[in-house]
Short mmCIF file of C-alpha atoms in Angstrom, two decimals:
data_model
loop_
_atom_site.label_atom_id
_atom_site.label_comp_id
_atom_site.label_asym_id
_atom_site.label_seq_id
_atom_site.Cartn_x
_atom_site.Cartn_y
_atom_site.Cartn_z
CA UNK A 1 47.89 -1.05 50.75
CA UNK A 2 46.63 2.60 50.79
CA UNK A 3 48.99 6.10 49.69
CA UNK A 4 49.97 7.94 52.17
CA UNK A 5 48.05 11.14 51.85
CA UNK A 6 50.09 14.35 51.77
CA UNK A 7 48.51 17.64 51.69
CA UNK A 8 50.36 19.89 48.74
CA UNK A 9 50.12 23.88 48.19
CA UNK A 10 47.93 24.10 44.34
CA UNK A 11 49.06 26.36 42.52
CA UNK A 12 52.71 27.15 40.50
CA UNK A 13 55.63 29.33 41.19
CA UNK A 14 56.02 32.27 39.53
CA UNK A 15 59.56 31.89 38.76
CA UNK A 16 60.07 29.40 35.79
CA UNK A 17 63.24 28.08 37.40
CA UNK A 18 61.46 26.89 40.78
CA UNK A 19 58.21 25.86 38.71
CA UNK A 20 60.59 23.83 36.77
CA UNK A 21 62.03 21.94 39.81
CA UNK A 22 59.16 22.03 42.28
CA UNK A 23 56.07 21.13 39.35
CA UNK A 24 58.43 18.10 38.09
CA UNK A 25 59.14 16.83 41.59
CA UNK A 26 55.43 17.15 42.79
CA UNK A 27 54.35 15.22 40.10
CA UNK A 28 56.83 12.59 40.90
CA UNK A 29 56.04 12.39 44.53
CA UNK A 30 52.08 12.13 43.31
CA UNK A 31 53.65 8.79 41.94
CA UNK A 32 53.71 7.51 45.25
CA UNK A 33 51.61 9.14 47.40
CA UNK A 34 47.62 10.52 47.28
CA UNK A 35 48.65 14.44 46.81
CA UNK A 36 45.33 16.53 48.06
CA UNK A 37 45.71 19.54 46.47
CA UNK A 38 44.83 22.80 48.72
CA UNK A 39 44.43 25.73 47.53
CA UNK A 40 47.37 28.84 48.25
CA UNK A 41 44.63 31.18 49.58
CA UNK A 42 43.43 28.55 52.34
CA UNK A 43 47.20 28.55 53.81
CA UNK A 44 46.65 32.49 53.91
CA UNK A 45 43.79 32.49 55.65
CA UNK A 46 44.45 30.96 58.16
CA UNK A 47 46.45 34.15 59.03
CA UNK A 48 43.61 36.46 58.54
CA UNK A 49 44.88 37.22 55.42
CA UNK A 50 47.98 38.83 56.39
CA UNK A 51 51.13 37.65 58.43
CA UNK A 52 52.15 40.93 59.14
CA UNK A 53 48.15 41.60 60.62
CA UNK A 54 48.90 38.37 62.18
CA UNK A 55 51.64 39.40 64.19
CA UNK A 56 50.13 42.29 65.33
CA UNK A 57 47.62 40.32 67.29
CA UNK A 58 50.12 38.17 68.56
CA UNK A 59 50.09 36.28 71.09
CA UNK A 60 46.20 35.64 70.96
CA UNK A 61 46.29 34.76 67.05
CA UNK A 62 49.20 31.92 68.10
CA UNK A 63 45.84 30.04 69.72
CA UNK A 64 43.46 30.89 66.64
CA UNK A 65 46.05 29.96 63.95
CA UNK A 66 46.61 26.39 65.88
CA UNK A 67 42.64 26.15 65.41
CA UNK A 68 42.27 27.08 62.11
CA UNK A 69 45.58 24.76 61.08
CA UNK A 70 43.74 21.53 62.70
CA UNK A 71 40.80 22.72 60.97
CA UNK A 72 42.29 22.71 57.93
CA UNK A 73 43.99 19.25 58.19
CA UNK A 74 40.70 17.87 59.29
CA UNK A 75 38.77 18.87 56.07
CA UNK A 76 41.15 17.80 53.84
CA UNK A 77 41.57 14.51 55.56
CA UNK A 78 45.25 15.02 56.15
CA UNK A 79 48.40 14.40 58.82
CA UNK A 80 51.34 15.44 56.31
CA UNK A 81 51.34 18.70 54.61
CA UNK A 82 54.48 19.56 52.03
CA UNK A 83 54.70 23.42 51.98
CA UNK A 84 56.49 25.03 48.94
CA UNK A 85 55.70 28.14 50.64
CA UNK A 86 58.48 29.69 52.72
CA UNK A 87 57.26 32.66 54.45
CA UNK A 88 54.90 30.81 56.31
CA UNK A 89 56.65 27.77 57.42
CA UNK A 90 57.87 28.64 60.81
CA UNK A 91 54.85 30.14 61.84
CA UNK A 92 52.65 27.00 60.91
CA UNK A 93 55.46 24.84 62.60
CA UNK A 94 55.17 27.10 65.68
CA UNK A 95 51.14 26.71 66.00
CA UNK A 96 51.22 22.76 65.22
CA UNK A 97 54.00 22.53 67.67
CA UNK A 98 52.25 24.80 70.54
CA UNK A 99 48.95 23.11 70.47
CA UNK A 100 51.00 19.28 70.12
CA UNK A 101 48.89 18.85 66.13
CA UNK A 102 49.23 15.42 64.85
CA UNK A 103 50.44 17.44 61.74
CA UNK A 104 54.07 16.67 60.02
CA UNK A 105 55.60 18.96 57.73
CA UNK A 106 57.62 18.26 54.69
CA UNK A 107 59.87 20.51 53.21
CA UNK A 108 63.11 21.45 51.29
CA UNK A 109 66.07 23.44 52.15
CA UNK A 110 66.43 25.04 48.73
CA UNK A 111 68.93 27.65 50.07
CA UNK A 112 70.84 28.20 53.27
CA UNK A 113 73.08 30.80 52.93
CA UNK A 114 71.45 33.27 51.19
CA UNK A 115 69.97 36.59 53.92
CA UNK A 116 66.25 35.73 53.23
CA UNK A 117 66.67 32.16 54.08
CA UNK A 118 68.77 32.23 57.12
CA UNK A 119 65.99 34.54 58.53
CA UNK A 120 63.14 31.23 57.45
CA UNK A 121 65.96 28.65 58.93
CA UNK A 122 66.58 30.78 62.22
CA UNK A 123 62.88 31.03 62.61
CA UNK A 124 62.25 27.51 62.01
CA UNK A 125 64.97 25.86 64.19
CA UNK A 126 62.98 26.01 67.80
CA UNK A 127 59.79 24.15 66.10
CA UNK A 128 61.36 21.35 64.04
CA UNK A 129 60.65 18.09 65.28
CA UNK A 130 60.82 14.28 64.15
CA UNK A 131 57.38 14.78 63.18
CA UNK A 132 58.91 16.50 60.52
CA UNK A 133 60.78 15.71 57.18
CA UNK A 134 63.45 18.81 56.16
CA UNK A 135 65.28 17.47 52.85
CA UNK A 136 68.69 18.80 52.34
CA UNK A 137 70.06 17.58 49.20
CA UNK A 138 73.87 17.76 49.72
CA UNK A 139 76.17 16.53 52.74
CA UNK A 140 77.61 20.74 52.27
CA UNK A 141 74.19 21.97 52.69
CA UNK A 142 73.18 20.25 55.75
CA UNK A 143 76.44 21.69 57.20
CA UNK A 144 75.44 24.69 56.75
CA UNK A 145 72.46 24.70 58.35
CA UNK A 146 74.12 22.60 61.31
CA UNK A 147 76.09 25.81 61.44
CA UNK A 148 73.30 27.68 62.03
CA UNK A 149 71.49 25.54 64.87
CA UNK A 150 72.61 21.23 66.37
CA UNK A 151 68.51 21.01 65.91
CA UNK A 152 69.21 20.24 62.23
CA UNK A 153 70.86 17.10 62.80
CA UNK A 154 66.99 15.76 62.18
CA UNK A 155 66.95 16.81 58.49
CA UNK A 156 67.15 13.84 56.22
CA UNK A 157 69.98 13.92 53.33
CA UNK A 158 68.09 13.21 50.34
CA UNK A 159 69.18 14.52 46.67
CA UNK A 160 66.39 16.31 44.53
CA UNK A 161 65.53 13.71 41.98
CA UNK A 162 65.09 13.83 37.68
CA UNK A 163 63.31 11.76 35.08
CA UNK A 164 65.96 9.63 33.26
CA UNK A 165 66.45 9.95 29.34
CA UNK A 166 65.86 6.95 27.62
CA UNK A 167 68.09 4.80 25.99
CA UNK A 168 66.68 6.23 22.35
CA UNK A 169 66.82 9.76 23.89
CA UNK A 170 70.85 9.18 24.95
CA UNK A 171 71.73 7.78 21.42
CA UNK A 172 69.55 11.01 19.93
CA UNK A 173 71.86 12.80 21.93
CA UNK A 174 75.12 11.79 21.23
CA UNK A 175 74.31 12.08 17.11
CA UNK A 176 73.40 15.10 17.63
CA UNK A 177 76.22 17.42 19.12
CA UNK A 178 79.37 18.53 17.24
CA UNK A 179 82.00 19.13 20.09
CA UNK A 180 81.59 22.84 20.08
CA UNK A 181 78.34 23.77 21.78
CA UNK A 182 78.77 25.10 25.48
CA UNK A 183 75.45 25.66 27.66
CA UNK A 184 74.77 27.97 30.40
CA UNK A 185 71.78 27.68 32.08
CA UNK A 186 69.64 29.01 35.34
CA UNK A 187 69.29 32.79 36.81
CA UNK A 188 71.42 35.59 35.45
CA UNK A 189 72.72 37.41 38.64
CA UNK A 190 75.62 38.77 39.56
CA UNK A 191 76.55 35.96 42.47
CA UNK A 192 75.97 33.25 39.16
CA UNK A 193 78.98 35.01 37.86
CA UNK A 194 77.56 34.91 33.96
CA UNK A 195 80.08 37.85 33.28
CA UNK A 196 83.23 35.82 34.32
CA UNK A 197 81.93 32.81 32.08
CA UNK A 198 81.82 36.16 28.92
CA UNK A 199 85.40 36.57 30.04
CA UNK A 200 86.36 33.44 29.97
CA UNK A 201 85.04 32.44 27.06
CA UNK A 202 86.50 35.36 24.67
CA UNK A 203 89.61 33.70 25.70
CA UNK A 204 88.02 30.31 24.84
CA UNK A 205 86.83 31.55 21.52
CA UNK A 206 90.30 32.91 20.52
CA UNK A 207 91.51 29.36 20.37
CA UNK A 208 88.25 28.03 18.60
CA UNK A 209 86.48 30.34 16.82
CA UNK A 210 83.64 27.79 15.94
CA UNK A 211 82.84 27.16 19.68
CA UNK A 212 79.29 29.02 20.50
CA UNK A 213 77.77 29.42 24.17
CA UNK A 214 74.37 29.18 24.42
CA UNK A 215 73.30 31.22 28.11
CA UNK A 216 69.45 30.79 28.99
CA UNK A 217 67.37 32.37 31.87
CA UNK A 218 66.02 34.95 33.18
CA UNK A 219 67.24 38.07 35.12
CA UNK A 220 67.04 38.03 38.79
CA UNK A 221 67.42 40.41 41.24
CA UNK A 222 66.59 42.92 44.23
CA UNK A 223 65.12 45.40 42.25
CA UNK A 224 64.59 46.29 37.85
CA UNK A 225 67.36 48.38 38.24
CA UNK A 226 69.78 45.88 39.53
CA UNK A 227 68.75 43.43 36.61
CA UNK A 228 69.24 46.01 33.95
CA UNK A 229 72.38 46.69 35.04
CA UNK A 230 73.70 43.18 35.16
CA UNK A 231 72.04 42.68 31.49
CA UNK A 232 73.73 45.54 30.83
CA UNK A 233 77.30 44.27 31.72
CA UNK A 234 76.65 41.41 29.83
CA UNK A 235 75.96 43.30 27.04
CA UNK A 236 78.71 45.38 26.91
CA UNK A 237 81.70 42.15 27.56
CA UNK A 238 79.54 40.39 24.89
CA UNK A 239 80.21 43.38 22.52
CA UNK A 240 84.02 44.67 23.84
CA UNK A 241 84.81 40.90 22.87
CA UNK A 242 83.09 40.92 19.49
CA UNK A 243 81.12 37.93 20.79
CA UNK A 244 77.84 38.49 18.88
CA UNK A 245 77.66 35.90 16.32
CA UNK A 246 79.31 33.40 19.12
CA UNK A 247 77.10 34.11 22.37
CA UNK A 248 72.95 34.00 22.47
CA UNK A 249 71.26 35.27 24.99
CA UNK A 250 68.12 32.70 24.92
CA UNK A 251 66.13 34.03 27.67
CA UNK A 252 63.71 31.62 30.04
CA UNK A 253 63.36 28.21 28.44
CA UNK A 254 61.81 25.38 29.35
CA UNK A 255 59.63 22.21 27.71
CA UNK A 256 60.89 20.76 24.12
CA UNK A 257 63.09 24.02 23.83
CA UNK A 258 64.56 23.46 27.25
CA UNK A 259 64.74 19.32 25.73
CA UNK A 260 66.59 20.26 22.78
CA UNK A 261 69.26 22.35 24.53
CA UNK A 262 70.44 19.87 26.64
CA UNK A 263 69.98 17.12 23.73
CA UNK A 264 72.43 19.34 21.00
CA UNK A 265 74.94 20.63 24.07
CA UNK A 266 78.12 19.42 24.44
CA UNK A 267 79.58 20.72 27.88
CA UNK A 268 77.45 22.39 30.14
CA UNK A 269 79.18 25.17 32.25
CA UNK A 270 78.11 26.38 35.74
CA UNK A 271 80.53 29.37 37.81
CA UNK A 272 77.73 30.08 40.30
CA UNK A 273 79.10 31.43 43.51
CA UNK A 274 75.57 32.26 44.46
CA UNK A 275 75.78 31.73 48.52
CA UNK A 276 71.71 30.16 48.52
CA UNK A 277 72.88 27.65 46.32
CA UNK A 278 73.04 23.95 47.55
CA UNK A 279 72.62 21.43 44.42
CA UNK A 280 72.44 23.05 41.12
CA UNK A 281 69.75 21.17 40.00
CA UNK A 282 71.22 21.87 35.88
CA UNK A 283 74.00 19.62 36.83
CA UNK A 284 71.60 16.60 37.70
CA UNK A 285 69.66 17.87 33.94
CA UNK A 286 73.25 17.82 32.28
CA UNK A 287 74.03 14.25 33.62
CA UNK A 288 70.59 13.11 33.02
CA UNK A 289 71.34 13.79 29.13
CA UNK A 290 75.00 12.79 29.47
CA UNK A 291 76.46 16.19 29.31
CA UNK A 292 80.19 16.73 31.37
CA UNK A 293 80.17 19.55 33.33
CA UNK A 294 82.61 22.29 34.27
CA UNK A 295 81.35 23.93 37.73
CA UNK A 296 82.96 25.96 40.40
CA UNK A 297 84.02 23.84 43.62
CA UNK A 298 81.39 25.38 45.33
CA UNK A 299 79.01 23.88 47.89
CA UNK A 300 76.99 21.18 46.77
CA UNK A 301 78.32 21.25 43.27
CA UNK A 302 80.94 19.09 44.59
CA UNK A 303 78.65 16.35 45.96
CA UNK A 304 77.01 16.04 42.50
CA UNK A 305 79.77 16.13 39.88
CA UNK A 306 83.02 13.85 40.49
CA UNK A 307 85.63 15.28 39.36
CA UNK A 308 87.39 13.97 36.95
CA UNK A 309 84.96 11.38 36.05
CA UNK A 310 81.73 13.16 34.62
CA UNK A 311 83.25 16.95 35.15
CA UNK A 312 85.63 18.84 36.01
CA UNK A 313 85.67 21.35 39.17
CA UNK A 314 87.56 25.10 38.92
CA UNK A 315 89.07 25.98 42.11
CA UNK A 316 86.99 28.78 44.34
CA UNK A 317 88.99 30.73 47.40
CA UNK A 318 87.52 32.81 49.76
CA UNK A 319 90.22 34.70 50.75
CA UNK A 320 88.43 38.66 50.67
CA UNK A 321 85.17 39.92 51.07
CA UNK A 322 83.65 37.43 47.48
CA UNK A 323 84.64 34.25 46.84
CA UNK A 324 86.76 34.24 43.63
CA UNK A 325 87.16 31.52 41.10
CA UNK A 326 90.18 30.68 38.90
CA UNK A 327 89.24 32.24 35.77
CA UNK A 328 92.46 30.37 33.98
CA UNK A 329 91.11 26.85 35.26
CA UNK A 330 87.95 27.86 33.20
CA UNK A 331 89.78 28.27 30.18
CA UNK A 332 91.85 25.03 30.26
CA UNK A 333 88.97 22.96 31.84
CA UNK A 334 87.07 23.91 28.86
CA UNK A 335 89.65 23.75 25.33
CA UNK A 336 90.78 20.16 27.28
CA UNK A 337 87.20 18.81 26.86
CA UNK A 338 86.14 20.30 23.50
CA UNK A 339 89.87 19.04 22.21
CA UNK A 340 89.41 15.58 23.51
CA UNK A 341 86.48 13.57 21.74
CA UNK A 342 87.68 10.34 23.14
CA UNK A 343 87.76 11.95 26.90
CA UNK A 344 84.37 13.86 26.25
CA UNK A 345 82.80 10.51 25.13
CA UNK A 346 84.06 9.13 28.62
CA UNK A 347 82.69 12.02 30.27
CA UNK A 348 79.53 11.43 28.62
CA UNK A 349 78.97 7.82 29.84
CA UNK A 350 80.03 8.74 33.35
CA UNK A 351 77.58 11.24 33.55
CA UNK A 352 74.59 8.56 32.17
CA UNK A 353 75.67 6.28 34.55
CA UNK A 354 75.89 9.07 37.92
CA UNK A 355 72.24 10.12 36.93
CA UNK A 356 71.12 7.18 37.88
CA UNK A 357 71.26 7.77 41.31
CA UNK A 358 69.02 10.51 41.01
CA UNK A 359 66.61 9.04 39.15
CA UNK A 360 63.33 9.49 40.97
CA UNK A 361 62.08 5.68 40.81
CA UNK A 362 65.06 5.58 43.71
CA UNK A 363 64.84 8.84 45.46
CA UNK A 364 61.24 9.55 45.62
CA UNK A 365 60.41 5.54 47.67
CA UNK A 366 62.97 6.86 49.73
CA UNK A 367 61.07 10.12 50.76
CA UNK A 368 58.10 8.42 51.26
CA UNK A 369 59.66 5.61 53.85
CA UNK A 370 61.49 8.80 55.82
CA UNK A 371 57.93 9.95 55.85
CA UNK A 372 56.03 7.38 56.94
CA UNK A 373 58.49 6.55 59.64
CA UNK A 374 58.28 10.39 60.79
CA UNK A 375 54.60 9.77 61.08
CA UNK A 376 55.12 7.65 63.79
CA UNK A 377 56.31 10.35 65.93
CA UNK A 378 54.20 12.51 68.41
CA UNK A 379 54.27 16.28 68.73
CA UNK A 380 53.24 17.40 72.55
CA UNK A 381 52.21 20.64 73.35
CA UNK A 382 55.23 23.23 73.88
CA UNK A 383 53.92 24.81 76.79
CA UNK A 384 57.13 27.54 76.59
CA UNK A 385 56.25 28.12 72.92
CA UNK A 386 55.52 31.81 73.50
CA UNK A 387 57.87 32.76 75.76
CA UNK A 388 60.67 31.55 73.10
CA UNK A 389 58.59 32.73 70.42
CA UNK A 390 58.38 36.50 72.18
CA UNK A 391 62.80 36.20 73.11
CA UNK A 392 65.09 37.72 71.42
CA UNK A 393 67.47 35.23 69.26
CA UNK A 394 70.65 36.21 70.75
CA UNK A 395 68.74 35.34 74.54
CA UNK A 396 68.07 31.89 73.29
CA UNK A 397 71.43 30.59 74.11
CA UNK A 398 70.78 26.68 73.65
CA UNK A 399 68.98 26.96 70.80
CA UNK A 400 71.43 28.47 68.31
CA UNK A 401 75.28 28.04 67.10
CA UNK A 402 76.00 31.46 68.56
CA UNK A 403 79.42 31.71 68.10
CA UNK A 404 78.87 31.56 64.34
CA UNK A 405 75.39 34.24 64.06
CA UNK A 406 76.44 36.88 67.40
CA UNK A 407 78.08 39.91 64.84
CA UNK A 408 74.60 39.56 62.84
CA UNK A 409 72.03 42.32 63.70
CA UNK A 410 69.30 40.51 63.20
CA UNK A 411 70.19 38.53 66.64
CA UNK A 412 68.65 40.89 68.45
CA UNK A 413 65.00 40.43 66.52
CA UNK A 414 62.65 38.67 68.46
CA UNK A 415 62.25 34.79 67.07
CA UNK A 416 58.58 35.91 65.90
CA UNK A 417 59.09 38.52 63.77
CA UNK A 418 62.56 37.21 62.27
CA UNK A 419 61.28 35.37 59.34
CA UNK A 420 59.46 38.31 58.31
CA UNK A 421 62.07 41.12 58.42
CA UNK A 422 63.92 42.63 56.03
CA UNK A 423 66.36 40.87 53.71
CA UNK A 424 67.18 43.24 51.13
CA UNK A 425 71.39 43.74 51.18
CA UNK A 426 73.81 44.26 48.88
CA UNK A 427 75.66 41.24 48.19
CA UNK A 428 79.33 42.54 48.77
CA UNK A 429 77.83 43.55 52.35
CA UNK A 430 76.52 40.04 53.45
CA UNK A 431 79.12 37.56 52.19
CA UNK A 432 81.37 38.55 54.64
CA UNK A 433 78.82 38.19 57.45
CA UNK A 434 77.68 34.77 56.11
CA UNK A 435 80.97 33.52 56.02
CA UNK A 436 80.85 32.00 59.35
CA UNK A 437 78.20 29.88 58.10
CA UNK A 438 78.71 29.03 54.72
CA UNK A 439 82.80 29.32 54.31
CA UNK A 440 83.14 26.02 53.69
CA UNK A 441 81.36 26.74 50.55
CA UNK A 442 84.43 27.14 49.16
CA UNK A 443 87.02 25.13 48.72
CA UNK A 444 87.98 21.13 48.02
CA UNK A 445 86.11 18.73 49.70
CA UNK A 446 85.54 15.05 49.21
CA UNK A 447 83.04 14.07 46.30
CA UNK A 448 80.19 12.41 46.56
CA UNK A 449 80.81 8.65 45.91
CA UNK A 450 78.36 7.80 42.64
#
């Protein structure tokens, strides 16, 4: 029986936390499937080189974009095509869908809540079909974007997946650690709330002096200056704490040095508050190497860590304009773990055990049978594809959850040109606007059942 063949963006990411995820689960889709690479610039040229130029000659480059995407399909001998690339999603959606392609998208809802991507998923909503495969990872996630628009009831629930540690690797693992080693790993950015973990591990460190915390990654941010200034506050807690010869600032890691972290770590802490996030892919890494896991309650950390059984969860509220998380919780969360071997050591096989279900072997088949059913599907020609393209969003009354997106400004863009405006804001200024979509963020829910 042939692979399904599935056209795939070449290339990597330039951000070494999205290479990590997306280059790992490429090559574990290419397991199961004939991947044709294409390369990035083809996917940009079918725009002329520009989106922006693009929309300028809109509506007649709608008709030569729909050309040049069945074009491109046809030399590459292709019906599927998994874009990694964000900005032009909706707009290839919109062409396939207004000239009826036998073309199917797959993709991955990465982030919801975040202001960039609820301009992608508000552009994308009026083209998504069953042609289509949109994985959202968590149960929270997909209610969130349900928020948002009722036409993402077709996205498929379907975890990111990992490569499990071996049976050697695990027993490496446990010899290894000494019960005082605490990891932090993924973006440094405000909304990942690095400088509550400083606080609340002074406080940790005053009961153990031997514990050390280990924080690796690399500043993210809006601009240099807002990254400086964050690495700057980090500094200065670091040094008002007289944390220097307990905290290391690793910087980006990844291959064996990325291997050995996770082997040598004994608790793997994760505050995030970050309103894009939806998995936490480091908690699936932690479990994968048997590591328990302290994490806020937030979103779809609590679909991935049961409480309790391979981590514990610190209480978020949402109460004023930024979520807040119980900075005291932290604190006893983490001396009742590093003072309990025996509970640890549970932990530890709990977490083994949980990984399992993410193990790619089981998620990746998966994929493949939700795309080869969505294959079966047609796509017709949306003969009122411009006239919703050229509407304003706030005009489009069945399309969108309006009672939850009205006070946004940007409902008054046209659907077009929403994916490509602006979505630089301070963060204090757009939680409170994307709390009508994302509240539920916060807050105890039911785990996921592993």
């Amino acid at each position: 029986m042939s692979l399904m063949r599935i056209g795939c963006v070449g290339g990597h990411s330039g951000r070494l936390n999205e290479r990590a995820i997306d280059d790992q689960w490429v090559r574990y889709l290419g397991e199961y499937t004939e991947l044709v690479p294409i390369p990035p610039l083809s996917f940009v040229k079918l725009f002329g080189g520009r989106v922006d130029r693009w929309l300028e000659r809109y509506p007649d480059s709608l008709d030569t974009l729909a050309s040049s995407l069945r074009e491109l399909a046809e030399r590459y001998q292709v019906k599927t095509l998994y874009m990694n690339l964000p900005f032009l999603i909706p707009y290839l959606l919109m062409a396939r869908s207004y000239a009826g392609l036998d073309i199917g998208f797959l993709f991955i809802a990465h982030s919801v809540g975040s202001p960039f991507w609820l301009r992608q998923w508000l552009a994308v909503a009026p083209w998504l079909t069953q042609r289509d495969v949109l994985l959202v990872s968590t149960a929270s996630s997909r209610e969130a974007l349900l928020q948002i628009s009722d036409r993402y009831a077709m996205s498929s629930l379907i975890p990111l997946c990992i490569e499990l540690t071996s049976g050697e690797a695990q027993e490496d693992a446990r010899a290894s650690r000494t019960g005082r080693r605490i990891l932090s790993i993924g973006r440094l950015e405000d909304v990942k709330n690095i400088d509550a973990l400083l606080v609340c591990f002074a406080k940790i460190h005053a009961r153990m002096p031997d514990v050390e915390l280990l924080i690796a990654g690399e500043y993210t941010g809006h601009s240099s200056e807002q990254m400086e200034r964050y690495r700057q506050l980090l500094l200065n807690i670091t040094e008002r704490n007289g944390l220097q010869g307990s905290v290391t600032f690793l910087g980006p890691v990844d291959g064996e040095a990325k291997r050995q972290l996770f082997q040598t770590s004994d608790l793997l802490i994760n505050l995030s508050t970050d309103p894009g996030e939806t998995f936490g892919f480091n908690l699936i890494e932690a479990k994968a190497w048997g590591i328990p896991v302290i994490c806020t309650n937030w979103n779809g950390f609590r679909d991935v860590v049961a409480d309790g059984v391979d981590g514990l969860l610190v209480d978020c509220s949402w109460d004023e304009g930024m979520p807040g998380i119980d900075h005291d919780q932290v604190v006893q969360h983490t001396l009742r773990l590093l003072g309990n071997a025996v509970e640890r050591s549970t932990f530890s096989a709990n977490a083994f055990k949980a990984a399992e279900c993410y193990g790619y072997k089981r998620v990746v088949p998966e994929i493949v049978q939700t795309l080869k059913q969505a294959s079966m599907n047609a796509v017709h020609p949306n003969r009122e594809a411009k006239m919703v393209a050229g509407a304003r969003l706030c005009d489009l009354k069945e399309m969108y959850r309006h009672e939850n997106l009205s006070h946004l400004a940007l409902m008054h863009e046209r659907q077009i040109t929403v994916a490509s405006g602006s979505a630089t804001i301070a963060m204090q200024e757009w939680m409170p606007l994307a709390k009508a979509i994302i509240a539920h963020y916060a807050g105890r829910y039911s785990h996921a059942k592993h």
